[in-house]
Amino acid sequence: MEAAEEDNKQVIFKGFIVGIPKETDMEVKVGKIELKAPKGSGAILVKNLYLSCDPYMRGRMREFYGSYIPPFVPGQALEGFGVSKVIDSDNPNFKPGDFISGFTGWEEYSLIRKTEQLRKIQQDDIPLSFHVGLLGMPGFTAYAGFFEVCSPKKGEYVFVSAASGAVGQLVGQLAKLHGCYVVGSAGTSQKVDLLKNKLGFDEAFNYKEEPNLDAAMKRYFPEGIDIYFDNVGGDMLDAALLNMRIHGRIAVCGMVSQQSLDNPQGIHNLFCLITKRIRMEGFLQSDYLDIFPRFLEQVVSYYKQGKIIYIEDMNEGLESAPSAFVGLFSGKNVGKQIIRVADE
Amino acid sequence: MEAAEEDNKQVIFKGFIVGIPKETDMEVKVGKIELKAPKGSGAILVKNLYLSCDPYMRGRMREFYGSYIPPFVPGQALEGFGVSKVIDSDNPNFKPGDFISGFTGWEEYSLIRKTEQLRKIQQDDIPLSFHVGLLGMPGFTAYAGFFEVCSPKKGEYVFVSAASGAVGQLVGQLAKLHGCYVVGSAGTSQKVDLLKNKLGFDEAFNYKEEPNLDAAMKRYFPEGIDIYFDNVGGDMLDAALLNMRIHGRIAVCGMVSQQSLDNPQGIHNLFCLITKRIRMEGFLQSDYLDIFPRFLEQVVSYYKQGKIIYIEDMNEGLESAPSAFVGLFSGKNVGKQIIRVADE
């Protein structure tokens, strides 16, 4: 007997794009899916609960196959990190009722065939959605980038751009816990307020209100910057280069300001790398997975002790997914942007 | 009784400049000097034999005091690395007849008060002039940059720009001795010929004959570049970024193409730092002086075994100094540019 097919709402990727993503680059449609993991497939069938909106996904919207991750397939649902519940399993490592995090589709139900990188969630009093934020890729990006790339020392001056975002907010809090002086930049006064009054940054500023970023940095870092955790690239990176201290470190993480540009902006102040002997390093969290257990243990412990918090921007329903994703590129989101697809 | 004053030909720095240095920014004049180290000064009086022309000196021609080295003083002789012979000494560490290398003036005779960083030369069968080249700052820049910044591994693909220059020629030879595949770029066919037929590079190309540097790199590095030793910055750096391999390293050394620009050219491909997890690091040899003895021992040994050679471009007389220095910025020099001031 064949299992009945269920409706499956999906966010379809319409085709490759140029420039900043628009809502019309995606389409919400209802397809059909059989809620079974086929015998012999080794796959699992999951119900998606939370989906993560991340700027790197813009990179998958161009037809370029030379990157660390292939492009999206036009006509199919987008993919991204999510938290899901197993409905059916043909895989001995997963059973119905398990909660997992990892790559899934932007849709109500997904059949996941590549199960190697999925993580089973040990449920406790931590919100499930945190597994795509604080305890997921963005949180681990912050942790690996700060501790493994920035080589921080107590008392150092740390600057974080896009500081209230999914990655930045944790970088700043980890830097404070490490004994650093931390300043963040963001694009609204509401975010600046969050940074100073909820996330514990020493200082924060709204870059949109600074006619001269170099002057702003000199104001907040009269002694210069030891560590710049760069989530944006562009003008902010150029201004930071001028204000780095000798033997400073720049972790190049997001470049969200440049994600959508087919002709990325030029960076003019790289001569500072020499005069100030700066190390500038790009990284991906996936290169550091061997320290993931340590990250999880430490950040969960900080969270349970109330030493760190994590701000989420939760959109409701798959219908809201295109606008939530597009909003990342204008800084509409306040904190980690998530789509709640379904209740547990 | 006062000592008689002697004529002292000098290359005077006329004043701060904008743009590419011109011969008229300097003036050769005859001053007077007493060939004595004043009692109680701790100084030494030297006769200068060889002076080194180095691109970094352009940086000292602008009125900017925030760099690692102060600007030249208008109206006074230029300064730079040199090989000199001690004539008179008020310092117990030096005696007349000693040969030294270190900072001296662009003039026939210099009174050196800061003697801490001078190095006494143990004379053997190595040409004295090598102490401002192969065994001096440029050679040590190559050694420290390649081994300490580039983290080379046997079999890796290495690209060197300005490859026949004072630094590049040694980087390439060290890389070959380390078991790497090495390609160099230079600006004339004569230099390309040197790289391939005298300096032992696997391949070399004339960047001025390449309408598309990206295409040139893809031709010479179909598998990509593991290590880029960057002596020039600018377009070459942008093209190299596109052709780096995952976990590649870029040692940022000279940026000679940008030295004279008050508005340095923009670098557009820094997003590659993220996708390919590249480490890009500026450095100065002076941060690595603890390994100078190892460098000296190893490079002297290689030289004596005939495993490395070093090409010098020797100009005769202080009168030729302005044109020799200016020539660096159009690539006129073939090999390390030196001015012979006097015979031993």
XYZ file of C-alpha atoms in Angstrom:
688
model
C 0.000 0.000 0.000
C 1.323 3.434 -0.930
C 1.491 6.045 1.792
C -0.699 9.057 1.187
C 1.016 12.232 0.052
C 0.792 15.309 2.223
C 0.893 18.963 1.289
C 4.396 20.407 1.620
C 4.770 24.159 1.555
C 8.148 25.159 0.084
C 10.242 28.246 -0.546
C 11.388 27.762 -4.121
C 14.560 29.331 -5.529
C 13.430 30.834 -8.831
C 16.778 31.346 -10.516
C 20.241 32.873 -10.349
C 20.371 36.519 -9.432
C 22.533 39.611 -9.716
C 22.746 42.177 -6.934
C 20.812 42.264 -3.708
C 18.258 39.455 -3.217
C 14.611 40.432 -3.651
C 11.538 38.664 -2.305
C 10.497 37.898 -5.878
C 13.630 35.782 -6.327
C 11.807 33.213 -4.214
C 8.304 31.783 -4.404
C 6.252 30.025 -1.740
C 4.418 27.062 -3.272
C 2.678 23.962 -2.046
C 4.068 20.666 -3.258
C 3.445 17.078 -2.207
C 5.555 14.749 -0.140
C 5.246 11.224 1.141
C 6.021 11.226 4.862
C 8.204 8.128 4.606
C 11.914 7.489 4.407
C 12.240 4.984 1.537
C 13.499 1.548 2.526
C 17.175 1.095 1.769
C 17.772 4.803 1.315
C 19.426 5.452 4.676
C 17.475 8.706 4.659
C 15.277 10.359 7.239
C 12.020 12.232 6.798
C 11.796 15.300 9.001
C 9.344 17.996 9.945
C 11.160 21.331 9.890
C 10.653 23.518 12.972
C 13.135 26.394 12.646
C 15.068 27.632 9.649
C 18.091 29.860 9.786
C 18.489 32.925 7.522
C 22.188 33.492 6.891
C 23.943 36.001 4.637
C 26.285 33.348 3.171
C 23.215 31.937 1.392
C 23.389 34.858 -1.023
C 26.537 33.231 -2.406
C 24.512 30.164 -3.391
C 22.254 32.316 -5.539
C 24.927 32.866 -8.155
C 25.851 30.309 -10.765
C 29.359 29.677 -9.518
C 30.556 26.190 -8.771
C 34.058 26.979 -7.495
C 33.082 27.908 -3.956
C 33.077 25.811 -0.814
C 29.390 25.122 -1.309
C 27.461 24.603 -4.560
C 24.735 26.971 -5.807
C 21.039 26.441 -5.124
C 19.111 24.567 -7.796
C 16.587 26.768 -9.600
C 13.081 25.395 -9.237
C 13.875 23.622 -6.007
C 13.497 24.661 -2.376
C 16.284 26.670 -0.807
C 18.495 24.896 1.693
C 19.934 26.023 4.950
C 20.561 25.182 8.549
C 17.495 24.162 10.485
C 16.123 22.390 13.512
C 13.843 19.516 12.613
C 11.991 16.600 14.158
C 12.377 13.119 12.749
C 9.062 11.685 11.477
C 10.339 8.554 9.826
C 13.778 7.014 9.572
C 15.527 4.431 7.461
C 18.734 5.171 9.309
C 19.771 3.369 12.497
C 21.253 6.569 13.940
C 17.916 8.379 14.008
C 14.474 7.415 15.233
C 11.101 9.150 15.039
C 10.833 11.832 17.683
C 14.525 12.776 17.572
C 15.325 16.439 17.223
C 18.174 17.238 14.873
C 20.022 20.258 13.559
C 21.818 20.560 10.243
C 21.160 21.132 6.567
C 17.554 20.829 5.555
C 15.161 22.307 2.987
C 13.153 25.506 3.213
C 9.880 23.606 3.389
C 7.550 21.971 5.884
C 8.891 18.442 5.434
C 12.211 17.295 4.042
C 13.661 13.996 3.041
C 17.309 14.173 4.093
C 19.610 11.731 2.390
C 22.923 13.181 3.517
C 22.754 12.498 7.221
C 26.475 12.495 8.098
C 26.633 16.092 9.217
C 23.349 16.158 11.125
C 23.601 16.660 14.850
C 21.203 15.042 17.282
C 19.961 17.553 19.822
C 20.059 16.533 23.484
C 17.012 18.383 24.690
C 17.297 20.367 27.869
C 16.112 23.803 28.961
C 17.753 25.549 26.019
C 15.360 26.767 23.336
C 15.397 24.471 20.312
C 15.871 27.431 17.956
C 19.232 28.168 19.596
C 20.606 25.172 17.713
C 20.716 27.240 14.536
C 21.971 30.341 16.370
C 23.891 30.467 19.604
C 24.706 26.736 19.484
C 24.689 26.400 15.702
C 26.724 27.686 12.799
C 26.687 31.396 13.727
C 27.578 30.783 17.360
C 30.346 28.404 16.415
C 31.591 30.886 13.821
C 31.893 33.461 16.599
C 33.664 31.011 18.913
C 36.096 29.545 16.389
C 36.773 32.933 14.810
C 37.420 34.688 18.072
C 39.475 32.062 19.861
C 41.199 30.287 16.966
C 41.691 33.113 14.473
C 41.962 36.276 16.601
C 44.353 34.897 19.258
C 42.828 37.196 21.915
C 44.639 38.305 25.024
C 43.110 39.756 28.152
C 42.951 43.534 28.044
C 43.064 43.825 24.269
C 40.906 46.246 22.278
C 38.309 44.450 20.187
C 36.083 45.889 17.490
C 33.102 43.942 16.107
C 31.042 45.081 13.113
C 27.449 43.939 12.556
C 27.761 43.485 16.272
C 24.155 42.700 17.122
C 23.915 40.092 14.380
C 23.908 36.323 14.691
C 27.696 36.104 14.961
C 28.660 39.527 16.300
C 26.590 39.426 19.455
C 28.392 36.310 20.640
C 31.839 37.554 19.600
C 31.349 40.626 21.764
C 30.165 38.657 24.763
C 32.985 36.115 24.482
C 35.481 38.971 24.198
C 34.088 40.570 27.354
C 34.255 37.257 29.209
C 37.865 36.993 28.036
C 38.701 40.337 29.625
C 38.830 42.466 26.475
C 37.527 45.978 25.854
C 34.805 45.669 23.225
C 33.160 48.160 20.891
C 30.499 47.209 18.370
C 28.974 48.894 15.356
C 25.431 48.447 14.099
C 22.993 50.233 11.814
C 20.186 51.481 14.061
C 19.958 53.200 17.441
C 17.852 50.299 18.693
C 20.727 47.923 17.960
C 23.258 50.254 19.530
C 21.089 50.330 22.615
C 20.960 46.523 22.697
C 24.729 46.305 22.410
C 25.353 48.665 25.279
C 22.490 47.791 27.579
C 21.765 44.126 27.011
C 24.805 42.537 25.420
C 27.395 44.195 27.652
C 29.562 45.881 25.020
C 31.701 48.671 26.484
C 30.682 51.003 23.687
C 28.706 50.889 20.467
C 27.949 53.230 17.605
C 25.560 53.565 14.695
C 27.762 53.567 11.609
C 25.024 55.198 9.552
C 25.333 58.286 11.716
C 29.094 58.519 11.301
C 30.090 60.644 8.310
C 33.709 59.561 8.852
C 34.304 56.017 10.019
C 37.997 56.653 10.572
C 37.144 59.483 12.974
C 34.573 57.297 14.730
C 37.151 54.590 15.309
C 39.704 57.064 16.585
C 37.070 58.265 19.065
C 36.264 54.777 20.340
C 39.794 53.425 20.079
C 42.207 56.228 20.890
C 44.846 53.527 21.509
C 43.949 51.577 18.382
C 42.400 48.183 17.729
C 44.080 44.868 18.540
C 41.375 42.643 17.080
C 38.849 43.455 14.399
C 36.187 40.809 13.911
C 34.995 41.825 10.470
C 31.465 40.837 9.523
C 30.975 43.446 6.813
C 34.048 44.285 4.705
C 33.924 47.466 2.601
C 34.427 50.918 4.100
C 34.427 49.638 7.653
C 37.355 47.342 6.899
C 39.233 50.182 5.249
C 38.716 52.430 8.271
C 39.662 49.653 10.692
C 42.917 49.011 8.807
C 43.947 52.602 9.513
C 43.241 52.112 13.203
C 44.800 48.746 13.889
C 47.610 48.442 16.392
C 50.929 46.804 15.672
C 50.526 43.017 15.396
C 46.767 43.395 15.203
C 44.565 40.622 13.880
C 41.584 40.807 11.556
C 39.230 37.852 11.328
C 37.448 38.111 8.011
C 34.083 36.563 8.485
C 31.120 37.959 6.677
C 31.664 40.795 4.233
C 27.875 41.075 4.149
C 28.259 44.551 2.656
C 29.923 42.953 -0.351
C 27.894 39.750 -0.722
C 25.599 41.146 -3.329
C 28.073 43.155 -5.332
C 29.272 41.682 -8.565
C 32.034 44.249 -8.507
C 33.107 44.258 -4.883
C 34.325 47.548 -3.516
C 38.073 48.127 -3.396
C 39.951 48.093 -0.104
C 42.599 50.790 -0.192
C 44.494 50.601 3.069
C 46.162 47.209 2.868
C 49.581 48.868 3.134
C 48.732 49.012 6.855
C 49.180 45.241 6.885
C 52.893 45.826 6.422
C 53.562 48.888 8.531
C 51.591 47.405 11.411
C 52.382 43.741 10.748
C 48.740 42.747 10.731
C 47.479 39.231 10.236
C 44.236 39.130 8.286
C 42.618 35.763 7.997
C 39.494 34.442 6.379
C 37.908 31.424 7.956
C 34.939 29.080 7.883
C 33.630 27.426 11.000
C 33.531 24.096 9.198
C 37.338 23.906 9.356
C 37.212 23.822 13.157
C 34.665 21.099 13.836
C 37.122 19.231 16.050
C 36.575 21.863 18.731
C 32.785 21.875 18.379
C 32.263 19.772 21.527
C 34.353 22.198 23.589
C 32.385 25.112 22.156
C 29.078 23.483 22.977
C 30.078 22.674 26.520
C 31.483 26.120 27.224
C 28.718 28.176 25.647
C 25.928 26.062 27.151
C 27.588 26.512 30.515
C 27.876 30.286 30.064
C 24.256 30.430 28.978
C 23.009 28.411 31.933
C 24.976 30.614 34.306
C 23.352 33.668 32.747
C 26.710 34.946 31.516
C 25.618 35.211 27.913
C 22.335 35.927 26.231
C 21.267 35.519 22.630
C 18.870 37.727 20.752
C 16.704 36.202 18.055
C 14.498 37.817 15.448
C 11.759 35.238 14.918
C 9.538 35.353 11.826
C 6.433 33.215 11.776
C 5.714 30.790 8.962
C 7.347 29.871 5.677
C 5.378 32.666 3.941
C 7.562 35.142 5.820
C 10.799 33.451 4.758
C 11.549 35.472 1.599
C 11.142 38.822 3.349
C 13.111 37.605 6.373
C 15.989 36.517 4.164
C 15.954 39.683 2.077
C 15.878 41.772 5.254
C 19.346 40.520 6.227
C 20.870 42.654 3.494
C 19.336 45.886 4.723
C 19.918 45.080 8.384
C 16.185 44.761 9.108
C 16.737 41.889 11.497
C 17.521 42.564 15.122
C 19.617 39.638 16.292
C 19.701 36.204 14.727
C 17.073 35.904 11.982
C 15.031 32.726 12.257
C 11.861 31.422 10.655
C 9.561 29.381 12.816
C 7.995 26.853 10.459
C 6.029 24.766 12.942
C 5.609 24.058 16.613
C 7.187 20.982 18.020
C 94.357 70.736 18.390
C 91.270 70.471 16.222
C 91.191 67.813 13.587
C 91.010 69.124 10.069
C 87.652 68.873 8.349
C 87.375 66.796 5.229
C 85.072 67.121 2.261
C 82.004 64.908 2.611
C 79.857 64.335 -0.434
C 76.219 63.808 0.556
C 72.869 62.941 -1.014
C 70.541 65.501 0.531
C 66.807 64.954 0.921
C 65.297 68.167 -0.386
C 61.794 67.915 1.051
C 58.631 65.849 1.368
C 57.174 64.581 -1.861
C 53.972 63.389 -3.443
C 53.894 60.611 -6.006
C 56.802 58.762 -7.521
C 60.267 59.930 -6.417
C 62.226 62.008 -8.931
C 65.958 62.588 -9.109
C 65.348 66.261 -8.364
C 63.907 65.337 -4.958
C 67.526 64.733 -3.953
C 70.652 66.792 -4.364
C 74.294 65.729 -4.271
C 76.310 68.305 -2.345
C 79.695 68.496 -0.692
C 79.699 69.238 3.043
C 82.429 69.071 5.653
C 83.055 66.497 8.351
C 85.649 65.983 11.052
C 86.885 62.398 10.815
C 86.720 61.874 14.576
C 84.251 60.251 16.943
C 83.855 62.863 19.724
C 85.138 61.800 23.133
C 82.327 60.660 25.422
C 79.849 60.309 22.557
C 79.998 56.532 22.250
C 79.795 57.143 18.505
C 81.816 55.829 15.600
C 83.015 57.626 12.498
C 82.752 55.476 9.389
C 83.657 55.575 5.748
C 80.685 54.316 3.733
C 81.471 51.677 1.132
C 78.127 50.378 -0.125
C 74.641 51.854 0.226
C 71.438 49.956 -0.282
C 68.542 51.351 -2.362
C 65.294 50.000 -0.975
C 61.692 50.769 -1.929
C 60.587 51.184 1.707
C 62.652 54.408 1.729
C 59.917 56.057 -0.323
C 57.770 55.869 2.824
C 60.260 58.075 4.650
C 59.786 60.794 2.044
C 56.324 61.677 3.282
C 55.646 63.744 6.353
C 54.030 60.993 8.402
C 55.248 60.169 11.858
C 52.951 57.252 12.685
C 54.913 54.585 10.831
C 57.459 52.143 12.125
C 60.226 54.461 11.013
C 60.314 58.274 11.038
C 60.521 60.391 7.892
C 63.769 61.712 6.471
C 64.777 65.186 7.582
C 64.638 67.732 4.762
C 68.010 69.338 4.209
C 69.893 66.371 5.592
C 71.399 63.328 3.938
C 69.169 60.336 3.294
C 69.664 57.317 5.492
C 69.647 53.672 4.698
C 71.363 50.361 5.138
C 75.007 50.349 4.255
C 78.341 48.617 4.625
C 80.963 50.872 6.179
C 84.489 50.799 7.532
C 85.223 52.206 10.959
C 87.716 55.127 10.814
C 87.513 56.279 14.392
C 85.674 54.958 17.408
C 84.652 56.217 20.814
C 82.868 52.937 21.419
C 84.559 49.879 22.964
C 82.623 47.535 20.674
C 84.174 48.916 17.512
C 87.711 49.684 16.478
C 89.209 51.343 13.420
C 89.381 48.919 10.541
C 86.184 47.046 11.510
C 83.644 46.509 8.781
C 80.053 47.023 9.835
C 76.587 46.884 8.318
C 73.555 48.824 9.473
C 71.952 52.225 9.239
C 74.208 54.930 7.917
C 73.955 58.146 5.918
C 73.955 58.570 2.164
C 77.318 60.284 2.220
C 81.014 59.497 2.104
C 81.571 59.618 5.850
C 79.058 59.289 8.670
C 79.148 59.834 12.369
C 76.948 57.063 13.798
C 75.655 57.687 17.300
C 73.100 54.880 17.448
C 75.357 51.860 17.351
C 73.111 49.247 19.007
C 71.779 47.786 15.792
C 75.031 47.793 13.865
C 76.403 44.425 12.960
C 80.112 43.700 12.794
C 81.030 41.838 9.637
C 83.228 38.774 9.982
C 85.115 39.029 6.731
C 85.457 35.928 4.657
C 85.156 35.175 0.964
C 81.684 36.663 0.693
C 81.513 40.045 -1.086
C 81.139 42.894 1.410
C 78.198 44.336 -0.530
C 76.220 41.154 0.178
C 75.772 42.445 3.718
C 73.147 44.894 2.493
C 71.602 42.327 0.139
C 71.744 38.575 0.433
C 72.927 38.717 4.052
C 71.259 42.010 4.940
C 67.769 43.359 5.283
C 66.419 42.127 1.917
C 67.836 38.646 2.318
C 66.556 38.367 5.837
C 63.171 39.695 4.717
C 63.026 36.845 2.219
C 64.077 34.276 4.798
C 61.818 35.415 7.644
C 58.897 36.046 5.308
C 59.143 32.708 3.584
C 59.823 30.462 6.547
C 58.052 32.311 9.369
C 55.089 33.880 7.575
C 54.374 31.537 4.656
C 54.607 28.224 6.581
C 55.840 26.433 3.442
C 55.493 22.724 2.871
C 57.381 20.625 0.384
C 55.566 20.354 -2.928
C 53.535 23.507 -2.530
C 52.946 25.987 -5.354
C 54.702 29.293 -4.727
C 54.291 32.538 -6.613
C 56.729 35.438 -6.171
C 56.216 38.894 -7.658
C 59.095 41.283 -8.332
C 60.897 37.982 -8.366
C 64.296 39.133 -9.568
C 64.434 41.930 -6.989
C 66.449 42.106 -3.812
C 63.953 40.022 -1.838
C 62.209 37.993 -4.525
C 65.296 36.320 -5.955
C 66.098 34.763 -2.591
C 62.484 33.809 -1.826
C 62.366 31.830 -5.041
C 65.661 30.055 -4.413
C 64.737 29.211 -0.811
C 61.397 27.890 -2.010
C 63.123 25.669 -4.567
C 65.549 24.381 -1.929
C 62.495 23.635 0.231
C 60.992 21.464 -2.504
C 58.326 23.858 -3.768
C 57.237 24.622 -7.318
C 58.088 28.267 -7.947
C 56.929 30.786 -10.509
C 58.091 34.401 -10.574
C 56.897 37.533 -12.286
C 59.076 40.414 -13.418
C 58.869 43.378 -15.759
C 61.368 42.677 -18.562
C 62.307 39.701 -20.671
C 65.879 40.001 -19.398
C 64.619 39.479 -15.840
C 62.386 36.594 -16.878
C 65.402 35.010 -18.483
C 67.415 35.451 -15.274
C 64.660 33.867 -13.224
C 64.424 30.812 -15.412
C 68.041 30.335 -16.401
C 70.101 31.623 -13.511
C 67.915 31.672 -10.424
C 66.324 28.276 -10.963
C 62.646 29.262 -10.958
C 60.426 26.619 -12.550
C 58.660 29.268 -14.600
C 58.591 33.019 -14.951
C 56.595 35.581 -16.881
C 56.754 39.247 -17.845
C 53.669 40.808 -16.306
C 53.849 43.737 -18.707
C 53.147 41.355 -21.560
C 50.107 39.823 -19.881
C 46.896 41.657 -20.756
C 45.072 39.542 -18.166
C 46.964 38.655 -15.001
C 44.243 36.271 -13.862
C 44.606 34.300 -17.078
C 48.397 34.325 -16.724
C 48.161 32.868 -13.237
C 45.709 30.216 -14.344
C 48.210 29.252 -17.038
C 51.139 28.946 -14.628
C 49.123 27.585 -11.718
C 46.384 25.354 -13.096
C 46.114 23.850 -9.602
C 46.217 27.217 -7.844
C 48.712 28.943 -5.575
C 49.529 27.816 -2.038
C 51.869 30.666 -1.200
C 52.001 34.123 -2.698
C 54.996 36.171 -1.629
C 53.693 39.606 -2.529
C 56.277 42.273 -3.233
C 54.033 44.545 -5.278
C 50.385 44.763 -4.180
C 47.893 46.240 -6.648
C 46.543 44.302 -9.617
C 48.892 41.391 -9.080
C 47.541 40.854 -5.581
C 43.981 41.009 -6.851
C 44.707 38.411 -9.506
C 46.563 36.187 -7.046
C 43.620 36.271 -4.623
C 41.449 34.735 -7.331
C 43.965 31.954 -7.844
C 44.851 31.000 -4.297
C 44.174 27.481 -3.072
C 42.233 26.672 0.056
C 44.259 27.546 3.158
C 46.699 29.537 1.058
C 49.019 32.087 2.590
C 49.964 35.539 1.354
C 53.012 37.247 2.807
C 52.571 40.949 2.253
C 56.003 42.384 1.877
C 56.564 45.272 -0.426
C 53.597 46.756 -2.241
C 56.135 48.657 -4.318
C 53.430 49.364 -6.885
C 51.558 51.308 -4.216
C 54.426 53.018 -2.384
C 54.136 56.236 -4.290
C 50.381 56.479 -4.495
C 48.666 58.822 -2.119
C 45.434 57.118 -3.015
C 46.423 53.484 -3.090
C 44.599 51.303 -5.545
C 41.663 49.284 -4.284
C 41.901 45.523 -3.856
C 38.619 43.961 -4.891
C 38.930 40.251 -4.328
C 39.307 39.999 -0.570
C 36.128 37.873 -0.390
C 38.461 35.080 -1.516
C 40.024 35.267 1.951
C 36.823 33.770 3.317
C 35.847 31.265 0.685
C 39.398 29.938 0.537
C 40.327 30.557 4.169
C 43.435 32.478 3.277
C 45.853 33.941 5.760
C 47.300 37.253 4.597
C 49.985 38.688 6.762
C 52.108 41.788 6.655
C 55.521 41.577 8.244
C 58.782 43.361 8.829
C 62.051 41.515 9.136
C 62.892 43.516 12.247
C 60.301 41.517 14.218
C 62.263 38.322 13.623
C 65.780 39.311 14.621
C 65.994 36.420 17.078
C 66.396 34.063 14.117
C 68.950 36.239 12.322
C 71.898 34.046 13.397
C 70.177 30.942 11.987
C 69.480 32.816 8.757
C 73.070 33.936 8.426
C 74.457 30.486 9.058
C 72.084 28.774 6.655
C 72.307 31.252 3.805
C 76.076 31.581 4.040
C 76.296 27.823 3.926
C 73.997 27.619 0.876
C 76.014 30.331 -0.826
C 79.342 28.635 -0.160
C 77.976 25.366 -1.482
C 76.897 27.151 -4.654
C 73.244 26.394 -3.940
C 72.154 30.002 -4.139
C 73.356 32.995 -6.058
C 72.580 36.667 -5.655
C 72.309 39.222 -8.408
C 73.334 42.796 -7.714
C 72.867 45.934 -9.745
C 75.856 48.063 -8.767
C 75.913 51.796 -9.432
C 79.176 53.643 -9.091
C 79.512 56.707 -6.890
C 77.186 58.825 -4.783
C 76.409 60.956 -7.849
C 74.523 57.974 -9.244
C 72.473 57.471 -6.068
C 69.421 59.592 -6.953
C 68.914 57.891 -10.307
C 69.571 54.462 -8.803
C 66.951 55.055 -6.124
C 64.397 56.482 -8.539
C 64.972 53.549 -10.880
C 63.560 51.143 -8.285
C 60.080 52.479 -8.961
C 60.186 51.790 -12.668
C 61.949 48.459 -12.255
C 65.140 49.730 -13.915
C 67.321 47.728 -11.551
C 68.173 44.138 -12.331
C 68.668 42.456 -8.987
C 69.540 44.161 -5.750
C 70.264 47.858 -6.314
C 73.436 49.021 -4.608
C 75.585 52.127 -4.758
C 79.302 51.650 -4.439
C 80.531 54.753 -2.622
C 84.152 53.832 -2.140
C 86.613 50.974 -2.358
C 87.641 49.307 0.825
